[in-house]
Amino acid sequence: MKIALLGYGKMGQIIERIALERNHEIVLRKKSTDTFEGLEKADVAIDFSIPDAAVTNIKKCVDLQIPIVCGTTGWLEKYGEMVSYCLQKEGAFLYGSNFSLGVNIFFELNEQLAKIMHRFNEYNVSIEEIHHTQKLDAPSGTAITLAQGIIANSHYVKWTLDEALEGEIPIDAIRKENVPGTHSVFYDSAIDQIEIKHTAHNREGFALGAVIAAEWILNKKGVFSMKDVLDLKK
Ligand SMILES: NC(=O)C1=CN([C@@H]2O[C@H](COP(=O)(O)OP(=O)(O)OC[C@H]3O[C@@H](n4cnc5c(N)ncnc54)[C@H](OP(=O)(O)O)[C@@H]3O)[C@@H](O)[C@H]2O)C=CC1
Ligand SMILES: O=C(O)C1=N[C@H](C(=O)O)C[C@H](O)C1
């Protein structure tokens, strides 16, 4: 299939290699100063750009009726608006804070653990994420998804996402050279600590997952997530 890359940085260049290995064609490699010329030829667009560009890129693809897979993080306050825009225009849109298979399994593990732990008030939950020093947003999109998973599965729902992001679920964002992405969820009591952790060794899993999501969304209409792609919906 013909793929438009919206964002041609660290992720866009790895996605290009994997897409070509899977016999796809790249019709656009858009960086900040490039136009959208070539987008109209695409069967699917994959956006790994910057937080300030994602909304414009998503709307452009929906307007052109081109399915878009968005991996760009740091713009979630506009997510609801993008969902409505896509549904109203009968487009196809899939956002993933993290496209790696390992992290999507980690998301399921996090949700199952939250279902157990919410019964034990002696434990306090917190999240830690570590990323490279070039990352523009904090906390990471993955950490926010982890917080959402905890909130959604703590039946007495102590927090809203805003409360969580305002510190009810502390999220520690650490920046360190050359770290692709490490995420931990901690449950601490006065007696002990329970930790679950995912460590990305490189960016390959993010890129492969994004290309698989692009293959999946082809010829579909609606708003989707990696739970749909991996058939993880309960
Ligand atoms: N969901 C997931 O699995 C993952 C998500 N990410 C997210 O993906 C995003 C990109 O990460 P990464 O590749 O490391 O970042 P980079 O900084 O390496 O690349 C960003 C790219 O976006 C380009 N860009 C800037 N403005 C625009 C625009 N208006 N339209 C199109 N492209 C634009 C930049 O162009 P220029 O060079 O000209 O500035 C650059 O090519 C981040 O939000 C990150 O959090 C990252 C890894 C995994
Ligand atoms: O910026 C990155 O590199 C990454 N960002 C995503 C996020 O914000 O969760 C996914 C991954 O952790 C790498």
PDB file of C-alpha atoms and ligand atoms in Angstrom:
ATOM      1  CA  MET A   1       0.000   0.000   0.000  1.00  0.00           C
ATOM      2  CA  LYS A   2       0.990   3.669  -0.441  1.00  0.00           C
ATOM      3  CA  ILE A   3       2.031   5.290   2.867  1.00  0.00           C
ATOM      4  CA  ALA A   4       2.444   8.990   3.700  1.00  0.00           C
ATOM      5  CA  LEU A   5       4.853   9.678   6.581  1.00  0.00           C
ATOM      6  CA  LEU A   6       3.873  12.800   8.519  1.00  0.00           C
ATOM      7  CA  GLY A   7       7.052  13.289  10.496  1.00  0.00           C
ATOM      8  CA  TYR A   8      10.355  11.977   9.186  1.00  0.00           C
ATOM      9  CA  GLY A   9      12.542  11.990  12.259  1.00  0.00           C
ATOM     10  CA  LYS A  10      13.750   9.139  14.469  1.00  0.00           C
ATOM     11  CA  MET A  11      10.473   7.237  14.209  1.00  0.00           C
ATOM     12  CA  GLY A  12       9.566   8.175  10.626  1.00  0.00           C
ATOM     13  CA  GLN A  13      12.867   6.860   9.290  1.00  0.00           C
ATOM     14  CA  ILE A  14      12.559   3.504  11.081  1.00  0.00           C
ATOM     15  CA  ILE A  15       8.942   3.202   9.944  1.00  0.00           C
ATOM     16  CA  GLU A  16      10.082   3.857   6.363  1.00  0.00           C
ATOM     17  CA  ARG A  17      12.602   0.979   6.507  1.00  0.00           C
ATOM     18  CA  ILE A  18      10.084  -1.460   7.971  1.00  0.00           C
ATOM     19  CA  ALA A  19       7.363  -0.384   5.529  1.00  0.00           C
ATOM     20  CA  LEU A  20       9.678  -0.909   2.532  1.00  0.00           C
ATOM     21  CA  GLU A  21      10.714  -4.315   3.934  1.00  0.00           C
ATOM     22  CA  ARG A  22       6.982  -5.172   3.957  1.00  0.00           C
ATOM     23  CA  ASN A  23       6.704  -4.146   0.282  1.00  0.00           C
ATOM     24  CA  HIS A  24       4.874  -0.876   0.840  1.00  0.00           C
ATOM     25  CA  GLU A  25       5.560   2.372  -1.055  1.00  0.00           C
ATOM     26  CA  ILE A  26       6.303   5.729   0.603  1.00  0.00           C
ATOM     27  CA  VAL A  27       4.596   8.610  -1.219  1.00  0.00           C
ATOM     28  CA  LEU A  28       5.408  11.431   1.247  1.00  0.00           C
ATOM     29  CA  ARG A  29       8.140  12.053   3.824  1.00  0.00           C
ATOM     30  CA  LYS A  30       6.888  15.256   5.481  1.00  0.00           C
ATOM     31  CA  LYS A  31       9.114  17.234   7.782  1.00  0.00           C
ATOM     32  CA  SER A  32       8.297  20.609   9.376  1.00  0.00           C
ATOM     33  CA  THR A  33       9.020  22.717   6.293  1.00  0.00           C
ATOM     34  CA  ASP A  34       7.424  20.375   3.734  1.00  0.00           C
ATOM     35  CA  THR A  35       3.954  20.766   2.236  1.00  0.00           C
ATOM     36  CA  PHE A  36       1.345  17.996   2.118  1.00  0.00           C
ATOM     37  CA  GLU A  37       2.087  17.417  -1.586  1.00  0.00           C
ATOM     38  CA  GLY A  38       1.861  13.688  -2.262  1.00  0.00           C
ATOM     39  CA  LEU A  39      -0.537  13.000   0.622  1.00  0.00           C
ATOM     40  CA  GLU A  40      -3.426  12.698  -1.830  1.00  0.00           C
ATOM     41  CA  LYS A  41      -1.767   9.602  -3.350  1.00  0.00           C
ATOM     42  CA  ALA A  42      -1.606   7.735   0.000  1.00  0.00           C
ATOM     43  CA  ASP A  43      -3.748   4.780   1.030  1.00  0.00           C
ATOM     44  CA  VAL A  44      -2.830   5.431   4.704  1.00  0.00           C
ATOM     45  CA  ALA A  45      -0.913   8.125   6.611  1.00  0.00           C
ATOM     46  CA  ILE A  46       1.321   7.529   9.640  1.00  0.00           C
ATOM     47  CA  ASP A  47       1.946  10.540  11.880  1.00  0.00           C
ATOM     48  CA  PHE A  48       4.985  10.624  14.154  1.00  0.00           C
ATOM     49  CA  SER A  49       5.549  14.376  14.202  1.00  0.00           C
ATOM     50  CA  ILE A  50       5.325  16.862  17.098  1.00  0.00           C
ATOM     51  CA  PRO A  51       2.561  17.702  19.592  1.00  0.00           C
ATOM     52  CA  ASP A  52       1.820  21.026  17.881  1.00  0.00           C
ATOM     53  CA  ALA A  53       1.378  19.405  14.450  1.00  0.00           C
ATOM     54  CA  ALA A  54      -0.691  16.302  15.176  1.00  0.00           C
ATOM     55  CA  VAL A  55      -4.154  17.907  15.141  1.00  0.00           C
ATOM     56  CA  THR A  56      -3.554  19.686  11.804  1.00  0.00           C
ATOM     57  CA  ASN A  57      -2.175  16.478  10.302  1.00  0.00           C
ATOM     58  CA  ILE A  58      -5.081  14.357  11.533  1.00  0.00           C
ATOM     59  CA  LYS A  59      -7.677  16.837  10.238  1.00  0.00           C
ATOM     60  CA  LYS A  60      -5.920  17.060   6.847  1.00  0.00           C
ATOM     61  CA  CYS A  61      -6.045  13.271   6.450  1.00  0.00           C
ATOM     62  CA  VAL A  62      -9.673  13.021   7.579  1.00  0.00           C
ATOM     63  CA  ASP A  63     -10.638  15.783   5.132  1.00  0.00           C
ATOM     64  CA  LEU A  64      -8.926  13.833   2.326  1.00  0.00           C
ATOM     65  CA  GLN A  65     -10.576  10.575   3.512  1.00  0.00           C
ATOM     66  CA  ILE A  66      -7.131   9.050   4.132  1.00  0.00           C
ATOM     67  CA  PRO A  67      -6.984   6.734   7.182  1.00  0.00           C
ATOM     68  CA  ILE A  68      -4.464   8.043   9.693  1.00  0.00           C
ATOM     69  CA  VAL A  69      -2.444   6.179  12.309  1.00  0.00           C
ATOM     70  CA  CYS A  70      -1.144   8.704  14.836  1.00  0.00           C
ATOM     71  CA  GLY A  71       1.683   7.890  17.229  1.00  0.00           C
ATOM     72  CA  THR A  72       2.504  11.476  18.111  1.00  0.00           C
ATOM     73  CA  THR A  73       1.954  12.165  21.823  1.00  0.00           C
ATOM     74  CA  GLY A  74       1.557  15.357  23.850  1.00  0.00           C
ATOM     75  CA  TRP A  75      -1.717  16.584  22.342  1.00  0.00           C
ATOM     76  CA  LEU A  76      -4.267  14.468  24.249  1.00  0.00           C
ATOM     77  CA  GLU A  77      -6.283  17.475  25.408  1.00  0.00           C
ATOM     78  CA  LYS A  78      -7.516  17.603  21.787  1.00  0.00           C
ATOM     79  CA  TYR A  79      -8.188  13.838  21.475  1.00  0.00           C
ATOM     80  CA  GLY A  80     -11.942  14.138  22.054  1.00  0.00           C
ATOM     81  CA  GLU A  81     -12.157  16.842  19.399  1.00  0.00           C
ATOM     82  CA  MET A  82     -10.316  14.596  16.931  1.00  0.00           C
ATOM     83  CA  VAL A  83     -12.665  11.686  17.662  1.00  0.00           C
ATOM     84  CA  SER A  84     -15.712  13.864  16.970  1.00  0.00           C
ATOM     85  CA  TYR A  85     -14.139  15.324  13.826  1.00  0.00           C
ATOM     86  CA  CYS A  86     -13.335  11.904  12.438  1.00  0.00           C
ATOM     87  CA  LEU A  87     -16.774  10.426  13.188  1.00  0.00           C
ATOM     88  CA  GLN A  88     -18.567  13.475  11.767  1.00  0.00           C
ATOM     89  CA  LYS A  89     -16.563  13.219   8.529  1.00  0.00           C
ATOM     90  CA  GLU A  90     -16.772   9.389   8.436  1.00  0.00           C
ATOM     91  CA  GLY A  91     -12.998   9.101   8.432  1.00  0.00           C
ATOM     92  CA  ALA A  92     -10.621   6.550   9.943  1.00  0.00           C
ATOM     93  CA  PHE A  93      -8.346   7.443  12.860  1.00  0.00           C
ATOM     94  CA  LEU A  94      -6.212   5.347  15.200  1.00  0.00           C
ATOM     95  CA  TYR A  95      -4.176   6.908  18.012  1.00  0.00           C
ATOM     96  CA  GLY A  96      -1.671   4.854  19.960  1.00  0.00           C
ATOM     97  CA  SER A  97       0.505   6.252  22.733  1.00  0.00           C
ATOM     98  CA  ASN A  98       2.700   3.205  22.211  1.00  0.00           C
ATOM     99  CA  PHE A  99       2.543   0.780  19.291  1.00  0.00           C
ATOM    100  CA  SER A 100       4.909  -1.907  20.548  1.00  0.00           C
ATOM    101  CA  LEU A 101       3.408  -5.335  21.211  1.00  0.00           C
ATOM    102  CA  GLY A 102       5.283  -5.495  24.520  1.00  0.00           C
ATOM    103  CA  VAL A 103       3.821  -2.263  25.851  1.00  0.00           C
ATOM    104  CA  ASN A 104       0.303  -3.216  24.748  1.00  0.00           C
ATOM    105  CA  ILE A 105       0.680  -6.451  26.706  1.00  0.00           C
ATOM    106  CA  PHE A 106       2.033  -4.300  29.577  1.00  0.00           C
ATOM    107  CA  PHE A 107      -1.112  -2.136  29.359  1.00  0.00           C
ATOM    108  CA  GLU A 108      -3.253  -5.273  29.851  1.00  0.00           C
ATOM    109  CA  LEU A 109      -1.077  -6.392  32.789  1.00  0.00           C
ATOM    110  CA  ASN A 110      -1.424  -2.928  34.330  1.00  0.00           C
ATOM    111  CA  GLU A 111      -5.223  -3.071  34.067  1.00  0.00           C
ATOM    112  CA  GLN A 112      -5.421  -6.549  35.605  1.00  0.00           C
ATOM    113  CA  LEU A 113      -3.123  -5.541  38.472  1.00  0.00           C
ATOM    114  CA  ALA A 114      -5.207  -2.403  39.112  1.00  0.00           C
ATOM    115  CA  LYS A 115      -8.320  -4.607  39.472  1.00  0.00           C
ATOM    116  CA  ILE A 116      -6.561  -6.499  42.273  1.00  0.00           C
ATOM    117  CA  MET A 117      -4.773  -3.642  43.988  1.00  0.00           C
ATOM    118  CA  HIS A 118      -7.691  -1.252  44.334  1.00  0.00           C
ATOM    119  CA  ARG A 119      -8.993  -3.525  47.124  1.00  0.00           C
ATOM    120  CA  PHE A 120      -5.909  -2.900  49.272  1.00  0.00           C
ATOM    121  CA  ASN A 121      -5.814   0.673  50.551  1.00  0.00           C
ATOM    122  CA  GLU A 122      -2.468   0.113  52.238  1.00  0.00           C
ATOM    123  CA  TYR A 123      -0.806   0.433  48.813  1.00  0.00           C
ATOM    124  CA  ASN A 124      -0.251   3.746  47.005  1.00  0.00           C
ATOM    125  CA  VAL A 125       0.242   3.694  43.242  1.00  0.00           C
ATOM    126  CA  SER A 126       2.768   5.750  41.260  1.00  0.00           C
ATOM    127  CA  ILE A 127       4.231   5.715  37.748  1.00  0.00           C
ATOM    128  CA  GLU A 128       7.753   6.397  36.480  1.00  0.00           C
ATOM    129  CA  GLU A 129       8.791   6.954  32.862  1.00  0.00           C
ATOM    130  CA  ILE A 130      12.302   7.424  31.513  1.00  0.00           C
ATOM    131  CA  HIS A 131      13.000   8.786  28.021  1.00  0.00           C
ATOM    132  CA  HIS A 132      15.764  10.352  25.949  1.00  0.00           C
ATOM    133  CA  THR A 133      16.544  14.042  26.430  1.00  0.00           C
ATOM    134  CA  GLN A 134      15.090  15.050  23.033  1.00  0.00           C
ATOM    135  CA  LYS A 135      11.525  14.207  24.089  1.00  0.00           C
ATOM    136  CA  LEU A 136       9.279  17.287  23.908  1.00  0.00           C
ATOM    137  CA  ASP A 137       6.391  16.155  26.092  1.00  0.00           C
ATOM    138  CA  ALA A 138       6.105  14.980  29.699  1.00  0.00           C
ATOM    139  CA  PRO A 139       4.694  12.813  31.074  1.00  0.00           C
ATOM    140  CA  SER A 140       4.867  10.375  28.191  1.00  0.00           C
ATOM    141  CA  GLY A 141       1.753   9.308  26.342  1.00  0.00           C
ATOM    142  CA  THR A 142       2.430   5.769  27.535  1.00  0.00           C
ATOM    143  CA  ALA A 143       2.469   6.916  31.174  1.00  0.00           C
ATOM    144  CA  ILE A 144      -0.857   8.696  30.650  1.00  0.00           C
ATOM    145  CA  THR A 145      -2.333   5.515  29.156  1.00  0.00           C
ATOM    146  CA  LEU A 146      -1.082   3.594  32.200  1.00  0.00           C
ATOM    147  CA  ALA A 147      -2.785   6.145  34.503  1.00  0.00           C
ATOM    148  CA  GLN A 148      -5.999   5.843  32.469  1.00  0.00           C
ATOM    149  CA  GLY A 149      -5.847   2.063  32.780  1.00  0.00           C
ATOM    150  CA  ILE A 150      -5.472   2.290  36.568  1.00  0.00           C
ATOM    151  CA  ILE A 151      -8.367   4.746  36.895  1.00  0.00           C
ATOM    152  CA  ALA A 152     -10.655   2.698  34.643  1.00  0.00           C
ATOM    153  CA  ASN A 153     -10.011  -0.469  36.666  1.00  0.00           C
ATOM    154  CA  SER A 154     -10.101   0.887  40.216  1.00  0.00           C
ATOM    155  CA  HIS A 155     -13.797   0.311  40.772  1.00  0.00           C
ATOM    156  CA  TYR A 156     -14.145   2.804  43.603  1.00  0.00           C
ATOM    157  CA  VAL A 157     -12.485   5.278  41.152  1.00  0.00           C
ATOM    158  CA  LYS A 158     -10.628   7.550  43.545  1.00  0.00           C
ATOM    159  CA  TRP A 159      -9.519   9.817  40.731  1.00  0.00           C
ATOM    160  CA  THR A 160     -10.487  11.443  37.469  1.00  0.00           C
ATOM    161  CA  LEU A 161      -7.694  11.602  34.861  1.00  0.00           C
ATOM    162  CA  ASP A 162      -7.188  15.314  35.615  1.00  0.00           C
ATOM    163  CA  GLU A 163      -6.865  14.543  39.329  1.00  0.00           C
ATOM    164  CA  ALA A 164      -4.506  11.696  38.468  1.00  0.00           C
ATOM    165  CA  LEU A 165      -2.364  13.917  36.256  1.00  0.00           C
ATOM    166  CA  GLU A 166      -2.432  16.598  38.937  1.00  0.00           C
ATOM    167  CA  GLY A 167      -0.656  14.261  41.295  1.00  0.00           C
ATOM    168  CA  GLU A 168      -3.226  11.833  42.714  1.00  0.00           C
ATOM    169  CA  ILE A 169      -1.266   9.243  40.728  1.00  0.00           C
ATOM    170  CA  PRO A 170       2.277  10.654  40.848  1.00  0.00           C
ATOM    171  CA  ILE A 171       4.004  10.326  37.469  1.00  0.00           C
ATOM    172  CA  ASP A 172       7.778  10.836  37.579  1.00  0.00           C
ATOM    173  CA  ALA A 173       9.168  11.823  34.153  1.00  0.00           C
ATOM    174  CA  ILE A 174      12.935  11.278  33.956  1.00  0.00           C
ATOM    175  CA  ARG A 175      15.062  12.334  30.970  1.00  0.00           C
ATOM    176  CA  LYS A 176      18.313  10.493  30.292  1.00  0.00           C
ATOM    177  CA  GLU A 177      20.485  10.267  27.145  1.00  0.00           C
ATOM    178  CA  ASN A 178      19.611   7.500  24.669  1.00  0.00           C
ATOM    179  CA  VAL A 179      16.724   5.864  26.541  1.00  0.00           C
ATOM    180  CA  PRO A 180      14.040   4.701  24.031  1.00  0.00           C
ATOM    181  CA  GLY A 181      11.343   4.337  26.688  1.00  0.00           C
ATOM    182  CA  THR A 182      11.105   2.670  30.116  1.00  0.00           C
ATOM    183  CA  HIS A 183       7.883   2.584  32.155  1.00  0.00           C
ATOM    184  CA  SER A 184       7.221   1.307  35.688  1.00  0.00           C
ATOM    185  CA  VAL A 185       4.093   1.129  37.831  1.00  0.00           C
ATOM    186  CA  PHE A 186       4.737   0.916  41.572  1.00  0.00           C
ATOM    187  CA  TYR A 187       2.415  -0.061  44.432  1.00  0.00           C
ATOM    188  CA  ASP A 188       4.070   0.985  47.677  1.00  0.00           C
ATOM    189  CA  SER A 189       3.072   0.171  51.269  1.00  0.00           C
ATOM    190  CA  ALA A 190       4.883   0.682  54.565  1.00  0.00           C
ATOM    191  CA  ILE A 191       5.912  -2.952  54.322  1.00  0.00           C
ATOM    192  CA  ASP A 192       6.843  -3.589  50.688  1.00  0.00           C
ATOM    193  CA  GLN A 193       6.744  -2.520  47.046  1.00  0.00           C
ATOM    194  CA  ILE A 194       5.208  -4.207  43.999  1.00  0.00           C
ATOM    195  CA  GLU A 195       6.615  -3.110  40.595  1.00  0.00           C
ATOM    196  CA  ILE A 196       5.738  -3.931  37.015  1.00  0.00           C
ATOM    197  CA  LYS A 197       8.102  -2.620  34.336  1.00  0.00           C
ATOM    198  CA  HIS A 198       8.534  -2.411  30.552  1.00  0.00           C
ATOM    199  CA  THR A 199      11.865  -1.518  28.963  1.00  0.00           C
ATOM    200  CA  ALA A 200      12.190  -0.774  25.247  1.00  0.00           C
ATOM    201  CA  HIS A 201      15.672  -1.759  24.034  1.00  0.00           C
ATOM    202  CA  ASN A 202      15.194   0.219  20.800  1.00  0.00           C
ATOM    203  CA  ARG A 203      12.472   1.831  18.653  1.00  0.00           C
ATOM    204  CA  GLU A 204      11.854  -1.187  16.402  1.00  0.00           C
ATOM    205  CA  GLY A 205       8.739  -2.335  18.259  1.00  0.00           C
ATOM    206  CA  PHE A 206       7.112   1.096  18.099  1.00  0.00           C
ATOM    207  CA  ALA A 207       7.709   1.296  14.348  1.00  0.00           C
ATOM    208  CA  LEU A 208       6.635  -2.270  13.528  1.00  0.00           C
ATOM    209  CA  GLY A 209       3.437  -1.825  15.531  1.00  0.00           C
ATOM    210  CA  ALA A 210       2.643   1.402  13.695  1.00  0.00           C
ATOM    211  CA  VAL A 211       3.069  -0.242  10.287  1.00  0.00           C
ATOM    212  CA  ILE A 212       0.901  -3.198  11.362  1.00  0.00           C
ATOM    213  CA  ALA A 213      -1.747  -0.718  12.571  1.00  0.00           C
ATOM    214  CA  ALA A 214      -1.583   1.058   9.187  1.00  0.00           C
ATOM    215  CA  GLU A 215      -2.082  -2.278   7.377  1.00  0.00           C
ATOM    216  CA  TRP A 216      -5.021  -3.012   9.718  1.00  0.00           C
ATOM    217  CA  ILE A 217      -6.840   0.317   9.306  1.00  0.00           C
ATOM    218  CA  LEU A 218      -6.814   0.186   5.470  1.00  0.00           C
ATOM    219  CA  ASN A 219     -10.390   0.411   4.073  1.00  0.00           C
ATOM    220  CA  LYS A 220     -11.900   0.866   7.571  1.00  0.00           C
ATOM    221  CA  LYS A 221     -14.007   3.750   8.905  1.00  0.00           C
ATOM    222  CA  GLY A 222     -14.170   4.844  12.532  1.00  0.00           C
ATOM    223  CA  VAL A 223     -11.972   5.549  15.552  1.00  0.00           C
ATOM    224  CA  PHE A 224      -9.740   2.747  16.777  1.00  0.00           C
ATOM    225  CA  SER A 225      -6.911   1.854  19.163  1.00  0.00           C
ATOM    226  CA  MET A 226      -4.278  -0.846  19.393  1.00  0.00           C
ATOM    227  CA  LYS A 227      -6.756  -2.885  21.434  1.00  0.00           C
ATOM    228  CA  ASP A 228      -8.716  -3.264  18.165  1.00  0.00           C
ATOM    229  CA  VAL A 229      -5.607  -4.134  16.126  1.00  0.00           C
ATOM    230  CA  LEU A 230      -4.451  -6.757  18.672  1.00  0.00           C
ATOM    231  CA  ASP A 231      -8.022  -7.912  19.411  1.00  0.00           C
ATOM    232  CA  LEU A 232      -7.583  -7.134  23.112  1.00  0.00           C
ATOM    233  CA  LYS A 233     -11.054  -5.693  23.711  1.00  0.00           C
ATOM    234  CA  LYS A 234     -12.798  -7.647  26.439  1.00  0.00           C
TER     235      LYS A 234
HETATM  236  N1  LIG B   1       3.195   5.873  19.785  1.00  0.00           N
HETATM  237  C1  LIG B   1       4.421   5.352  19.815  1.00  0.00           C
HETATM  238  O1  LIG B   1       4.612   4.104  19.792  1.00  0.00           O
HETATM  239  C2  LIG B   1       5.585   6.273  19.836  1.00  0.00           C
HETATM  240  C3  LIG B   1       5.365   7.622  19.825  1.00  0.00           C
HETATM  241  N2  LIG B   1       6.407   8.491  19.710  1.00  0.00           N
HETATM  242  C4  LIG B   1       6.043   9.908  19.550  1.00  0.00           C
HETATM  243  O2  LIG B   1       6.241  10.245  18.182  1.00  0.00           O
HETATM  244  C5  LIG B   1       6.593  11.620  18.069  1.00  0.00           C
HETATM  245  C6  LIG B   1       7.846  11.739  17.223  1.00  0.00           C
HETATM  246  O3  LIG B   1       8.902  11.102  17.870  1.00  0.00           O
HETATM  247  P1  LIG B   1      10.354  11.105  17.175  1.00  0.00           P
HETATM  248  O4  LIG B   1      10.281  10.532  15.821  1.00  0.00           O
HETATM  249  O5  LIG B   1      11.299  10.519  18.167  1.00  0.00           O
HETATM  250  O6  LIG B   1      10.622  12.679  17.070  1.00  0.00           O
HETATM  251  P2  LIG B   1      11.648  13.438  16.107  1.00  0.00           P
HETATM  252  O7  LIG B   1      11.871  14.767  16.731  1.00  0.00           O
HETATM  253  O8  LIG B   1      12.812  12.548  15.816  1.00  0.00           O
HETATM  254  O9  LIG B   1      10.831  13.623  14.731  1.00  0.00           O
HETATM  255  C7  LIG B   1       9.761  14.512  14.646  1.00  0.00           C
HETATM  256  C8  LIG B   1       9.529  14.790  13.178  1.00  0.00           C
HETATM  257  O10 LIG B   1       8.350  15.572  13.031  1.00  0.00           O
HETATM  258  C9  LIG B   1       8.637  16.540  12.048  1.00  0.00           C
HETATM  259  N3  LIG B   1       7.677  17.624  12.080  1.00  0.00           N
HETATM  260  C10 LIG B   1       7.723  18.788  12.761  1.00  0.00           C
HETATM  261  N4  LIG B   1       6.638  19.534  12.450  1.00  0.00           N
HETATM  262  C11 LIG B   1       5.907  18.791  11.547  1.00  0.00           C
HETATM  263  C12 LIG B   1       4.684  18.975  10.851  1.00  0.00           C
HETATM  264  N5  LIG B   1       3.987  20.122  10.993  1.00  0.00           N
HETATM  265  N6  LIG B   1       4.235  18.008  10.032  1.00  0.00           N
HETATM  266  C13 LIG B   1       4.941  16.875   9.866  1.00  0.00           C
HETATM  267  N7  LIG B   1       6.105  16.619  10.490  1.00  0.00           N
HETATM  268  C14 LIG B   1       6.566  17.587  11.320  1.00  0.00           C
HETATM  269  C15 LIG B   1      10.049  16.958  12.329  1.00  0.00           C
HETATM  270  O11 LIG B   1      10.542  17.697  11.230  1.00  0.00           O
HETATM  271  P3  LIG B   1      11.846  18.641  11.416  1.00  0.00           P
HETATM  272  O12 LIG B   1      13.010  17.698  11.527  1.00  0.00           O
HETATM  273  O13 LIG B   1      11.864  19.474  10.158  1.00  0.00           O
HETATM  274  O14 LIG B   1      11.614  19.470  12.667  1.00  0.00           O
HETATM  275  C16 LIG B   1      10.653  15.566  12.511  1.00  0.00           C
HETATM  276  O15 LIG B   1      10.930  15.019  11.243  1.00  0.00           O
HETATM  277  C17 LIG B   1       6.702  12.138  19.508  1.00  0.00           C
HETATM  278  O16 LIG B   1       5.480  12.732  19.865  1.00  0.00           O
HETATM  279  C18 LIG B   1       6.868  10.868  20.344  1.00  0.00           C
HETATM  280  O17 LIG B   1       6.337  10.979  21.662  1.00  0.00           O
HETATM  281  C19 LIG B   1       7.713   8.070  19.624  1.00  0.00           C
HETATM  282  C20 LIG B   1       7.991   6.728  19.664  1.00  0.00           C
HETATM  283  C21 LIG B   1       6.943   5.727  19.806  1.00  0.00           C
HETATM  284  O1  LIG B   2       9.157  10.122  22.577  1.00  0.00           O
HETATM  285  C1  LIG B   2       9.436   8.892  22.546  1.00  0.00           C
HETATM  286  O2  LIG B   2      10.533   8.432  22.177  1.00  0.00           O
HETATM  287  C2  LIG B   2       8.359   7.949  22.931  1.00  0.00           C
HETATM  288  N1  LIG B   2       7.164   8.444  23.150  1.00  0.00           N
HETATM  289  C3  LIG B   2       5.991   7.673  23.375  1.00  0.00           C
HETATM  290  C4  LIG B   2       5.297   8.155  24.647  1.00  0.00           C
HETATM  291  O3  LIG B   2       5.244   9.412  24.824  1.00  0.00           O
HETATM  292  O4  LIG B   2       4.816   7.283  25.396  1.00  0.00           O
HETATM  293  C5  LIG B   2       6.197   6.184  23.267  1.00  0.00           C
HETATM  294  C6  LIG B   2       7.548   5.682  23.630  1.00  0.00           C
HETATM  295  O5  LIG B   2       7.662   5.587  25.032  1.00  0.00           O
HETATM  296  C7  LIG B   2       8.665   6.502  23.040  1.00  0.00           C
END
